[in-house]
Amino acid sequence: MASKKFLLDNVVWILIVVFSILAGFLNPFFLSEGNLQNVLVQATTLGVLVLAVSFTLLIGEIDLSVVGNLVFSSMVGAYAMQQFGVHWTLAVLITIAAGVLIGLLNGYFVAYLRMNSLIATLAMGLFLQGAVLGATQARTMVVTDDGYSYIGSATVGSWPVMPIALFVAYLLAHVVLAYSAWGRNLYATGGNRRAANAAGINVKRARLGAFTASGFLAGLAGFLYTSYLGGVSVTVGSTTLLYAVAAPVIGGVSLFGGRGRVIGMLGGTLLITVIQTGLQLINVSAYYIQMIGGAMILLAIAVDAFRIRSEERGVV
Amino acid sequence: MNVAEGTIVPDSHAPNSSDAVLTVDNVFKRFGPLAVLDGVSLSVSRGAIHGLLGKNGAGKSTLSNIVAGLLRHDGGSILLNGEDVSALPLTARKKRGLHLLSQHSEIFEDLSIGENLLLPELPRRFGLTDWAALHRLAARQLDSHGIPVDPRRRAGDLGASDRRRLAIIKAVASEASLIILDEPTAGLAAAERLHLLEWVESLTERGTSFIYISHHNDEVRQLCSEYTVLRDGEVTASGKAADLSADAMARVITGADVAEFHRSRENHPTAIELRGLTFPGGGPVDLTIGRGEIVGLVGLLGEGPQELMRALGGLLPVEAGAVLIDGREARLDSPGRNLESGVAYLTHDRIGEGLVGSMSVTENLNLGNWPRSLGWLVSGTGMNRRMREARGAMDIVMGSGRQEIGELSGGNQQKVLLGRLLERNPRLLLLDEPTVGVDVAAKEQIHRLIDDATKKGVSVLLLAQDPEEMQRLVDRVVIFSRGCIARTLQGAEITIDAIAEARTAR
């Protein structure tokens, strides 16, 4: 029983290994140092977005505005540099602050006005992406500041710096979620909102906090992505949002709230990135990559459902 | 064969499958380490009302859930009209005429009475619902049971008694051969209870059989032709109800193996004052509670006692009035604030409102009251220390603190909840059904823990369905009617009968 549970909890890492060996067999370059760097760099923006979505999944809600938030907050940061010539450090803070504000607004809608998070954040995301398209007339905003784009482009030796941001973000998220009172309150709220409330936890504040954290992380992802691209790409694909929602679930975060470990979120991120880059390297057409991505998500949800079923063991 | 005291050996009551609607043979069920049903057998005769008796936690609800197909059993077989239905799911058993009507009568409040009666097979015309036929059919059914209500009315507007009747009619109309009624009279006034029981009795003339689960021994003696008594998951008696005296029945239900505990009653200096407290569903309530005193609240469902408790616990808004603790007005506005002010509420809904099922035993003990280190981190050592202390002081049976809370038995879960509240050093403890779904031994332990708390000066308000439990624990009883305190029982006035009577009379 215990080993079965262990297996189910870590199925994502097994899939990563299996897929890597397969891809390496078909194209040996996949297992090279260069590709490992590539995977980690690709995983950084997605990984931070995955964290953002996860914070809201843990309280049993969802934030679908993260991609819109990413684009919007990076536009705000870039605009501040271009129009007002603010220093890049201030621009980073502005980018993240914009993300936090959007998160606060989402949190207010959901926790205090009791709006449905799925629809409210979907609408918010559409609104933000539309606003960016309108304001930029769909033109890419180029960011030339060396400071702003340092983290996305610098290397130490032959290794890119960017993945450090990924690991720092996950380490901090782990400490906050697993060990801080604030984090435990999120799990309690997601696990059983009424019980958390009766135990004296300020449930509304916890829910507001989860969305604010999500906004913060989406803003951070905006900075990282802009830094990496050297500009604000106004058309981040909608598949990015799909992957950002799918990765936590693949990594064992429950869609019903209250369950999920940070290491699983990382696993989900890496699995999706490994599959994407792997399929590119073995020359699978982009259209099929999307198809296989969809199939992988279905498989992951099936595993999740199986895990829930094996825990309940009910008749119904 | 060794026969324990208070056990009646089934005489010539060998299961006779020819005239039995239901035969349960040697059924086992375990929840974790706890055997909830330990080889239970019973048989229900055709057209009979079969009383299923036992204390809280004896296994009555588990057995009825297993028979109905809501729970899977670990061993044994269930025969319905001679057919083994052990492996069939709930819906298949329903089709074969087996219905369970639980305490929360299963009606769709927002649908009409007619829809409730006829779902899921509404009459159709051209593929669409034929409303005229639906209402005609429903009205005919209601009339034949002497309940002349308009089938177009919203079912949620019916009173508690009529809702239960509606659920029973629905089962009868679908040609049920066996209906399990789980506490159908809970929360009903005496007159309504009698009415409902007479009506149920009249239904057996149509050939329907019933399993009737109740705490009220008198109801069972009056209504049932045969009975089975469960104690700690085993059958301790069964037979014809007519052969059993009231005393003998009480004895086999209670058993003599658990040392019962009695409180010593003393005088208590005033500690808590409720002044003109008004809340949704009741008030104004004026009440003083002594230091270390246990005051029992009695009243019909929705008549105020539970609402008062929930308002004091911060789960319902306090609309007016004040709560004074040692003469100082307490700040009350949310569960968190109230806990800080010294008012702690133990919920009756352990799973829904008490525990976080996805968290560990230790985390549930410390929930919302995390021991801190560095101000913002949860101190693991602090949590574990509290867990060790609570485990020792409350005799919590568990593997390790890292276990998920759901793996513990009901009694141990309840101790964890109580431990969480006691850690807050409350001045006023609000106990809403503190031993619901708890086995007999744990119930005694919880009673002692409550008594110990009062010795340390904690004042207690108690709500308990079981008049016996209330009689044993309380120093005083206040009786609610229409949201206000109508009467008080003190000293020798506090008897099981007086409490039971007060519960059902307006």
PDB file of N, CA and C in Angstrom, chain A residues 53-112:
ATOM      1  N   VAL A  53      -0.031  29.386 -10.547  1.00  0.00           N
ATOM      2  CA  VAL A  53      -1.310  28.677 -10.613  1.00  0.00           C
ATOM      3  C   VAL A  53      -1.477  27.772  -9.389  1.00  0.00           C
ATOM      4  N   SER A  54      -0.372  27.144  -8.970  1.00  0.00           N
ATOM      5  CA  SER A  54      -0.446  26.195  -7.854  1.00  0.00           C
ATOM      6  C   SER A  54      -0.936  26.841  -6.562  1.00  0.00           C
ATOM      7  N   PHE A  55      -0.491  28.061  -6.314  1.00  0.00           N
ATOM      8  CA  PHE A  55      -0.921  28.720  -5.079  1.00  0.00           C
ATOM      9  C   PHE A  55      -2.440  28.811  -5.024  1.00  0.00           C
ATOM     10  N   THR A  56      -3.063  29.050  -6.178  1.00  0.00           N
ATOM     11  CA  THR A  56      -4.521  29.144  -6.163  1.00  0.00           C
ATOM     12  C   THR A  56      -5.174  27.764  -6.167  1.00  0.00           C
ATOM     13  N   LEU A  57      -4.515  26.790  -6.821  1.00  0.00           N
ATOM     14  CA  LEU A  57      -5.073  25.427  -6.786  1.00  0.00           C
ATOM     15  C   LEU A  57      -5.092  24.903  -5.360  1.00  0.00           C
ATOM     16  N   LEU A  58      -4.084  25.278  -4.567  1.00  0.00           N
ATOM     17  CA  LEU A  58      -4.004  24.760  -3.198  1.00  0.00           C
ATOM     18  C   LEU A  58      -5.191  25.195  -2.349  1.00  0.00           C
ATOM     19  N   ILE A  59      -5.783  26.350  -2.657  1.00  0.00           N
ATOM     20  CA  ILE A  59      -6.966  26.746  -1.895  1.00  0.00           C
ATOM     21  C   ILE A  59      -8.245  26.316  -2.606  1.00  0.00           C
ATOM     22  N   GLY A  60      -8.111  25.474  -3.621  1.00  0.00           N
ATOM     23  CA  GLY A  60      -9.294  24.953  -4.291  1.00  0.00           C
ATOM     24  C   GLY A  60      -9.875  25.918  -5.313  1.00  0.00           C
ATOM     25  N   GLU A  61      -9.073  26.896  -5.732  1.00  0.00           N
ATOM     26  CA  GLU A  61      -9.522  27.833  -6.770  1.00  0.00           C
ATOM     27  C   GLU A  61      -8.554  27.714  -7.937  1.00  0.00           C
ATOM     28  N   ILE A  62      -8.672  28.628  -8.912  1.00  0.00           N
ATOM     29  CA  ILE A  62      -7.746  28.593 -10.039  1.00  0.00           C
ATOM     30  C   ILE A  62      -7.509  30.012 -10.521  1.00  0.00           C
ATOM     31  N   ASP A  63      -6.301  30.269 -10.994  1.00  0.00           N
ATOM     32  CA  ASP A  63      -5.995  31.585 -11.562  1.00  0.00           C
ATOM     33  C   ASP A  63      -5.630  31.395 -13.029  1.00  0.00           C
ATOM     34  N   LEU A  64      -6.568  31.715 -13.917  1.00  0.00           N
ATOM     35  CA  LEU A  64      -6.318  31.583 -15.355  1.00  0.00           C
ATOM     36  C   LEU A  64      -5.806  32.885 -15.955  1.00  0.00           C
ATOM     37  N   SER A  65      -5.587  33.913 -15.115  1.00  0.00           N
ATOM     38  CA  SER A  65      -5.129  35.189 -15.654  1.00  0.00           C
ATOM     39  C   SER A  65      -3.607  35.291 -15.644  1.00  0.00           C
ATOM     40  N   VAL A  66      -2.907  34.210 -15.261  1.00  0.00           N
ATOM     41  CA  VAL A  66      -1.458  34.349 -15.084  1.00  0.00           C
ATOM     42  C   VAL A  66      -0.735  34.747 -16.363  1.00  0.00           C
ATOM     43  N   VAL A  67      -1.177  34.205 -17.501  1.00  0.00           N
ATOM     44  CA  VAL A  67      -0.479  34.553 -18.738  1.00  0.00           C
ATOM     45  C   VAL A  67      -0.792  36.002 -19.130  1.00  0.00           C
ATOM     46  N   GLY A  68      -2.052  36.389 -19.000  1.00  0.00           N
ATOM     47  CA  GLY A  68      -2.407  37.787 -19.248  1.00  0.00           C
ATOM     48  C   GLY A  68      -1.651  38.713 -18.308  1.00  0.00           C
ATOM     49  N   ASN A  69      -1.551  38.300 -17.063  1.00  0.00           N
ATOM     50  CA  ASN A  69      -0.824  39.071 -16.059  1.00  0.00           C
ATOM     51  C   ASN A  69       0.649  39.192 -16.444  1.00  0.00           C
ATOM     52  N   LEU A  70       1.233  38.074 -16.892  1.00  0.00           N
ATOM     53  CA  LEU A  70       2.643  38.075 -17.315  1.00  0.00           C
ATOM     54  C   LEU A  70       2.880  39.121 -18.402  1.00  0.00           C
ATOM     55  N   VAL A  71       2.043  39.086 -19.428  1.00  0.00           N
ATOM     56  CA  VAL A  71       2.243  39.993 -20.559  1.00  0.00           C
ATOM     57  C   VAL A  71       2.016  41.443 -20.124  1.00  0.00           C
ATOM     58  N   PHE A  72       0.943  41.639 -19.361  1.00  0.00           N
ATOM     59  CA  PHE A  72       0.585  43.007 -18.968  1.00  0.00           C
ATOM     60  C   PHE A  72       1.646  43.619 -18.061  1.00  0.00           C
ATOM     61  N   SER A  73       2.084  42.873 -17.048  1.00  0.00           N
ATOM     62  CA  SER A  73       3.031  43.455 -16.105  1.00  0.00           C
ATOM     63  C   SER A  73       4.385  43.681 -16.764  1.00  0.00           C
ATOM     64  N   SER A  74       4.759  42.802 -17.706  1.00  0.00           N
ATOM     65  CA  SER A  74       6.039  43.072 -18.373  1.00  0.00           C
ATOM     66  C   SER A  74       5.922  44.271 -19.303  1.00  0.00           C
ATOM     67  N   MET A  75       4.728  44.476 -19.861  1.00  0.00           N
ATOM     68  CA  MET A  75       4.546  45.677 -20.685  1.00  0.00           C
ATOM     69  C   MET A  75       4.668  46.943 -19.831  1.00  0.00           C
ATOM     70  N   VAL A  76       4.066  46.886 -18.649  1.00  0.00           N
ATOM     71  CA  VAL A  76       4.133  48.047 -17.763  1.00  0.00           C
ATOM     72  C   VAL A  76       5.582  48.364 -17.401  1.00  0.00           C
ATOM     73  N   GLY A  77       6.361  47.320 -17.085  1.00  0.00           N
ATOM     74  CA  GLY A  77       7.776  47.522 -16.738  1.00  0.00           C
ATOM     75  C   GLY A  77       8.553  48.093 -17.910  1.00  0.00           C
ATOM     76  N   ALA A  78       8.319  47.519 -19.090  1.00  0.00           N
ATOM     77  CA  ALA A  78       9.035  47.969 -20.286  1.00  0.00           C
ATOM     78  C   ALA A  78       8.662  49.414 -20.629  1.00  0.00           C
ATOM     79  N   TYR A  79       7.372  49.709 -20.454  1.00  0.00           N
ATOM     80  CA  TYR A  79       6.881  51.069 -20.734  1.00  0.00           C
ATOM     81  C   TYR A  79       7.559  52.090 -19.828  1.00  0.00           C
ATOM     82  N   ALA A  80       7.706  51.706 -18.547  1.00  0.00           N
ATOM     83  CA  ALA A  80       8.338  52.607 -17.589  1.00  0.00           C
ATOM     84  C   ALA A  80       9.767  52.920 -18.001  1.00  0.00           C
ATOM     85  N   MET A  81      10.458  51.911 -18.520  1.00  0.00           N
ATOM     86  CA  MET A  81      11.841  52.150 -18.968  1.00  0.00           C
ATOM     87  C   MET A  81      11.864  52.998 -20.231  1.00  0.00           C
ATOM     88  N   GLN A  82      11.013  52.675 -21.184  1.00  0.00           N
ATOM     89  CA  GLN A  82      11.032  53.373 -22.465  1.00  0.00           C
ATOM     90  C   GLN A  82      10.577  54.817 -22.329  1.00  0.00           C
ATOM     91  N   GLN A  83       9.467  55.048 -21.626  1.00  0.00           N
ATOM     92  CA  GLN A  83       8.870  56.384 -21.588  1.00  0.00           C
ATOM     93  C   GLN A  83       9.494  57.268 -20.535  1.00  0.00           C
ATOM     94  N   PHE A  84       9.809  56.680 -19.352  1.00  0.00           N
ATOM     95  CA  PHE A  84      10.291  57.523 -18.254  1.00  0.00           C
ATOM     96  C   PHE A  84      11.749  57.278 -17.927  1.00  0.00           C
ATOM     97  N   GLY A  85      12.349  56.333 -18.632  1.00  0.00           N
ATOM     98  CA  GLY A  85      13.754  56.058 -18.429  1.00  0.00           C
ATOM     99  C   GLY A  85      14.118  55.655 -17.020  1.00  0.00           C
ATOM    100  N   VAL A  86      13.231  54.962 -16.340  1.00  0.00           N
ATOM    101  CA  VAL A  86      13.550  54.548 -14.967  1.00  0.00           C
ATOM    102  C   VAL A  86      14.662  53.504 -14.997  1.00  0.00           C
ATOM    103  N   HIS A  87      15.373  53.428 -13.871  1.00  0.00           N
ATOM    104  CA  HIS A  87      16.460  52.467 -13.768  1.00  0.00           C
ATOM    105  C   HIS A  87      15.902  51.054 -13.848  1.00  0.00           C
ATOM    106  N   TRP A  88      16.698  50.113 -14.360  1.00  0.00           N
ATOM    107  CA  TRP A  88      16.154  48.760 -14.581  1.00  0.00           C
ATOM    108  C   TRP A  88      15.707  48.101 -13.284  1.00  0.00           C
ATOM    109  N   THR A  89      16.394  48.389 -12.169  1.00  0.00           N
ATOM    110  CA  THR A  89      15.973  47.772 -10.918  1.00  0.00           C
ATOM    111  C   THR A  89      14.554  48.222 -10.537  1.00  0.00           C
ATOM    112  N   LEU A  90      14.313  49.519 -10.749  1.00  0.00           N
ATOM    113  CA  LEU A  90      12.979  50.044 -10.454  1.00  0.00           C
ATOM    114  C   LEU A  90      11.957  49.414 -11.415  1.00  0.00           C
ATOM    115  N   ALA A  91      12.376  49.234 -12.660  1.00  0.00           N
ATOM    116  CA  ALA A  91      11.476  48.628 -13.647  1.00  0.00           C
ATOM    117  C   ALA A  91      11.096  47.207 -13.243  1.00  0.00           C
ATOM    118  N   VAL A  92      12.062  46.487 -12.681  1.00  0.00           N
ATOM    119  CA  VAL A  92      11.753  45.129 -12.210  1.00  0.00           C
ATOM    120  C   VAL A  92      10.691  45.198 -11.119  1.00  0.00           C
ATOM    121  N   LEU A  93      10.890  46.132 -10.181  1.00  0.00           N
ATOM    122  CA  LEU A  93       9.929  46.279  -9.089  1.00  0.00           C
ATOM    123  C   LEU A  93       8.564  46.673  -9.625  1.00  0.00           C
ATOM    124  N   ILE A  94       8.547  47.569 -10.619  1.00  0.00           N
ATOM    125  CA  ILE A  94       7.265  47.989 -11.200  1.00  0.00           C
ATOM    126  C   ILE A  94       6.569  46.799 -11.866  1.00  0.00           C
ATOM    127  N   THR A  95       7.349  46.003 -12.594  1.00  0.00           N
ATOM    128  CA  THR A  95       6.782  44.820 -13.254  1.00  0.00           C
ATOM    129  C   THR A  95       6.096  43.916 -12.225  1.00  0.00           C
ATOM    130  N   ILE A  96       6.845  43.646 -11.144  1.00  0.00           N
ATOM    131  CA  ILE A  96       6.302  42.724 -10.147  1.00  0.00           C
ATOM    132  C   ILE A  96       5.125  43.355  -9.397  1.00  0.00           C
ATOM    133  N   ALA A  97       5.236  44.676  -9.134  1.00  0.00           N
ATOM    134  CA  ALA A  97       4.149  45.363  -8.428  1.00  0.00           C
ATOM    135  C   ALA A  97       2.854  45.308  -9.247  1.00  0.00           C
ATOM    136  N   ALA A  98       2.999  45.453 -10.577  1.00  0.00           N
ATOM    137  CA  ALA A  98       1.802  45.364 -11.428  1.00  0.00           C
ATOM    138  C   ALA A  98       1.167  43.992 -11.289  1.00  0.00           C
ATOM    139  N   GLY A  99       2.011  42.953 -11.254  1.00  0.00           N
ATOM    140  CA  GLY A  99       1.501  41.594 -11.078  1.00  0.00           C
ATOM    141  C   GLY A  99       0.783  41.444  -9.751  1.00  0.00           C
ATOM    142  N   VAL A 100       1.370  41.996  -8.678  1.00  0.00           N
ATOM    143  CA  VAL A 100       0.771  41.893  -7.344  1.00  0.00           C
ATOM    144  C   VAL A 100      -0.601  42.567  -7.327  1.00  0.00           C
ATOM    145  N   LEU A 101      -0.677  43.754  -7.942  1.00  0.00           N
ATOM    146  CA  LEU A 101      -1.952  44.478  -7.955  1.00  0.00           C
ATOM    147  C   LEU A 101      -3.049  43.677  -8.649  1.00  0.00           C
ATOM    148  N   ILE A 102      -2.692  43.076  -9.776  1.00  0.00           N
ATOM    149  CA  ILE A 102      -3.681  42.264 -10.492  1.00  0.00           C
ATOM    150  C   ILE A 102      -4.092  41.074  -9.626  1.00  0.00           C
ATOM    151  N   GLY A 103      -3.118  40.480  -8.948  1.00  0.00           N
ATOM    152  CA  GLY A 103      -3.421  39.361  -8.053  1.00  0.00           C
ATOM    153  C   GLY A 103      -4.346  39.782  -6.923  1.00  0.00           C
ATOM    154  N   LEU A 104      -4.084  40.949  -6.350  1.00  0.00           N
ATOM    155  CA  LEU A 104      -4.933  41.469  -5.281  1.00  0.00           C
ATOM    156  C   LEU A 104      -6.367  41.631  -5.761  1.00  0.00           C
ATOM    157  N   LEU A 105      -6.484  42.171  -6.984  1.00  0.00           N
ATOM    158  CA  LEU A 105      -7.820  42.389  -7.541  1.00  0.00           C
ATOM    159  C   LEU A 105      -8.546  41.054  -7.722  1.00  0.00           C
ATOM    160  N   ASN A 106      -7.836  40.063  -8.303  1.00  0.00           N
ATOM    161  CA  ASN A 106      -8.419  38.717  -8.440  1.00  0.00           C
ATOM    162  C   ASN A 106      -8.854  38.185  -7.085  1.00  0.00           C
ATOM    163  N   GLY A 107      -7.969  38.344  -6.101  1.00  0.00           N
ATOM    164  CA  GLY A 107      -8.253  37.827  -4.766  1.00  0.00           C
ATOM    165  C   GLY A 107      -9.464  38.505  -4.152  1.00  0.00           C
ATOM    166  N   TYR A 108      -9.575  39.805  -4.369  1.00  0.00           N
ATOM    167  CA  TYR A 108     -10.729  40.528  -3.846  1.00  0.00           C
ATOM    168  C   TYR A 108     -12.016  40.004  -4.489  1.00  0.00           C
ATOM    169  N   PHE A 109     -11.964  39.816  -5.805  1.00  0.00           N
ATOM    170  CA  PHE A 109     -13.136  39.292  -6.521  1.00  0.00           C
ATOM    171  C   PHE A 109     -13.571  37.951  -5.930  1.00  0.00           C
ATOM    172  N   VAL A 110     -12.595  37.073  -5.734  1.00  0.00           N
ATOM    173  CA  VAL A 110     -12.929  35.689  -5.366  1.00  0.00           C
ATOM    174  C   VAL A 110     -13.223  35.571  -3.865  1.00  0.00           C
ATOM    175  N   ALA A 111     -12.344  36.146  -3.030  1.00  0.00           N
ATOM    176  CA  ALA A 111     -12.474  35.925  -1.593  1.00  0.00           C
ATOM    177  C   ALA A 111     -13.566  36.799  -0.980  1.00  0.00           C
ATOM    178  N   TYR A 112     -13.682  38.030  -1.424  1.00  0.00           N
ATOM    179  CA  TYR A 112     -14.609  38.956  -0.777  1.00  0.00           C
ATOM    180  C   TYR A 112     -15.923  39.109  -1.541  1.00  0.00           C
TER     181      TYR A 112
END
